[in-house]
Coordinates of C-alpha atoms in Angstrom, one line a residue:
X1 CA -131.2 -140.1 -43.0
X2 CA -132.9 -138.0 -45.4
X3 CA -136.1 -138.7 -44.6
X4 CA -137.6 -138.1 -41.3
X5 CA -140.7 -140.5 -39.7
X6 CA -142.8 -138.9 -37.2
X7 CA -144.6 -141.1 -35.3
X8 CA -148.0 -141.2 -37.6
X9 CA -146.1 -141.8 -40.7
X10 CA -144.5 -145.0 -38.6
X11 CA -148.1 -145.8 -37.9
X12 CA -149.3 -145.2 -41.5
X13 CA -146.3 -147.8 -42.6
X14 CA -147.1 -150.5 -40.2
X15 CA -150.6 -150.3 -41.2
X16 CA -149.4 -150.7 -44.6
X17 CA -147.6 -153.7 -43.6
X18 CA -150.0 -155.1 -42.2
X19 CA -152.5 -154.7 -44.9
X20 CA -150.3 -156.4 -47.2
X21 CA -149.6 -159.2 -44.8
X22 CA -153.4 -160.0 -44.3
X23 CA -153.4 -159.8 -47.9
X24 CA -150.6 -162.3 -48.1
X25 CA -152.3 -164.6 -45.8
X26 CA -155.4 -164.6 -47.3
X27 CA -153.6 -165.8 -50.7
X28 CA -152.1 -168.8 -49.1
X29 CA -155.5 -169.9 -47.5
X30 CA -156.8 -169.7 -50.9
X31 CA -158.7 -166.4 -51.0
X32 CA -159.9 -165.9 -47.7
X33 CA -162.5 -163.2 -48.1
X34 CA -162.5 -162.1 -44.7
X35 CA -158.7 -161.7 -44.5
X36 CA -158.8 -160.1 -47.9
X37 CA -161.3 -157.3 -46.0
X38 CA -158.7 -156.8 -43.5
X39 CA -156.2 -156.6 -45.8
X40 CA -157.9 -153.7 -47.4
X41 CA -159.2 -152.1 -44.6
X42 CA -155.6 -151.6 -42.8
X43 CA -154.1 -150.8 -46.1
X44 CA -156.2 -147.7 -47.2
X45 CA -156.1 -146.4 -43.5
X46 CA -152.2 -146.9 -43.7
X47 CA -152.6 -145.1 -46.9
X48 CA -154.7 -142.0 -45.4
X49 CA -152.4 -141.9 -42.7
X50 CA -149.0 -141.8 -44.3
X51 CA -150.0 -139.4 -47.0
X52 CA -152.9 -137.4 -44.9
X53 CA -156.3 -137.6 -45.6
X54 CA -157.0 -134.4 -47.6
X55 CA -153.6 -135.8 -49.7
X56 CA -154.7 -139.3 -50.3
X57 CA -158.2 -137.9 -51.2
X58 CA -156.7 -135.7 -54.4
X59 CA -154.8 -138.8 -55.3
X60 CA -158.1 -141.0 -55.6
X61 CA -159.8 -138.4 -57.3
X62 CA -157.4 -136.6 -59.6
X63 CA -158.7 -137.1 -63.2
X64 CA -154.7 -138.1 -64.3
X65 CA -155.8 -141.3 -61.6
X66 CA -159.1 -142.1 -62.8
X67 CA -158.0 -145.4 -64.7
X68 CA -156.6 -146.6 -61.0
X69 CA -159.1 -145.6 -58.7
X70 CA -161.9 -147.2 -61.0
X71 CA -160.0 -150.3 -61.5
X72 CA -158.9 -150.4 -57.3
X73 CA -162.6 -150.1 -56.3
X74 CA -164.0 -152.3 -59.4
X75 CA -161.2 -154.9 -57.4
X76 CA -162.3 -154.2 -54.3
X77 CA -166.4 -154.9 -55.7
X78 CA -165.0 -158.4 -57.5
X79 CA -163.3 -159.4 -53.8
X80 CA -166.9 -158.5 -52.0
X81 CA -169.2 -160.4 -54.2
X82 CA -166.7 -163.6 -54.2
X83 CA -164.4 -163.3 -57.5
X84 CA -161.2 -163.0 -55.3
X85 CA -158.6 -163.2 -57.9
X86 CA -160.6 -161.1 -60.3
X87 CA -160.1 -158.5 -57.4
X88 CA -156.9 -159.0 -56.8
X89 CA -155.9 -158.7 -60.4
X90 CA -157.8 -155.2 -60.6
X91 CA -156.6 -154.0 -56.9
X92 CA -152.5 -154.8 -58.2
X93 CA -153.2 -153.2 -61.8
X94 CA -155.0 -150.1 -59.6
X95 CA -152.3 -149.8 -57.0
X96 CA -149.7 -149.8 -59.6
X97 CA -151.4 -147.3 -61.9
X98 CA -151.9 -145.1 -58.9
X99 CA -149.0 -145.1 -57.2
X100 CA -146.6 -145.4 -60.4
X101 CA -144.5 -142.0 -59.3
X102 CA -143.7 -142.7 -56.0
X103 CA -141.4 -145.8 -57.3
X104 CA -138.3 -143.8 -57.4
X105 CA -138.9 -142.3 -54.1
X106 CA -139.7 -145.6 -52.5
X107 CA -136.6 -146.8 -54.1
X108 CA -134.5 -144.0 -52.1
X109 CA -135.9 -144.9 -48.9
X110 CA -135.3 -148.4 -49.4
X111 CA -131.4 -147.7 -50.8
X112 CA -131.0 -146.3 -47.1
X113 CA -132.2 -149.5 -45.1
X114 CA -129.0 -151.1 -44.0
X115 CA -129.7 -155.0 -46.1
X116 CA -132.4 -153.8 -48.1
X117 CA -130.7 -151.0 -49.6
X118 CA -127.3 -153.2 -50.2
X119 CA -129.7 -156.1 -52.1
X120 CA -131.1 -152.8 -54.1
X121 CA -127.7 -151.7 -54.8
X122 CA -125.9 -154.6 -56.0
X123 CA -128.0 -157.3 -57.1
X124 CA -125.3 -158.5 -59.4
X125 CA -122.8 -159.1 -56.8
X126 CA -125.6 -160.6 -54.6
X127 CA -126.2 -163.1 -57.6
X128 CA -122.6 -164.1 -58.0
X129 CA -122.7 -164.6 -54.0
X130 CA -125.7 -167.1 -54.5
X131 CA -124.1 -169.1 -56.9
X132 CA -121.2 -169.6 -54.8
X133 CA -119.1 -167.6 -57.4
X134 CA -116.6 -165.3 -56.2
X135 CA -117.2 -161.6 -56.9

């Protein structure tokens, strides 16, 4: 595998994951503020962990991510004073813009996850399987 996890980076990821499941959950209970708050929290500390703290501190405050921190803590203000999807809106847009580079390098990792990186691969074929066509 070409990329190695040490155990913090594992930890960094699950807290990821579990940021976005909160997240997820507190969708599907209509906007859940507390879950939302969880979401957050576990996501930005999965976030400082994975990248290291002095790392993710020059990503939030490099001025080529301005436009994405201001619009990820403008979301994070709408969630706290109760415009949830206002929040979530300006938290996606904010993630995206800040995060935009590591697409291809998330795209790697995934490529090497045994059904992940087949479904990346060939999502034609996968398509044609779904239909019932033969490939």
């Amino acid at each position: 595998m070409a990329y190695e996890l040490s155990e913090t980076k594992k930890v960094g990821l699950g807290l990821i994951g579990f940021g976005i499941f909160f997240t997820f959950l507190a969708i599907i209970l209509f906007f859940d503020r507390g879950l939302l708050a969880l979401g957050n929290i576990f996501w930005l500390t999965g976030v400082g962990i994975l990248l290291g703290w002095h790392s993710t501190w020059k990503l939030f405050t490099s001025r080529e991510n301005y436009k994405g921190t201001v619009s990820f803590l403008l979301g994070l203000f709408f969630l706290f004073v109760r415009w949830p999807i206002v929040g979530i809106v300006l938290e996606l847009y904010g993630c995206i813009a800040l995060f935009g580079g590591f697409w291809p390098t998330v795209k790697v990792f995934l490529c090497q996850i045994p059904v992940i990186g087949w479904i990346i691969q060939y999502p034609i074929l996968l398509l044609g399987r779904l239909r019932g066509s033969p490939p």
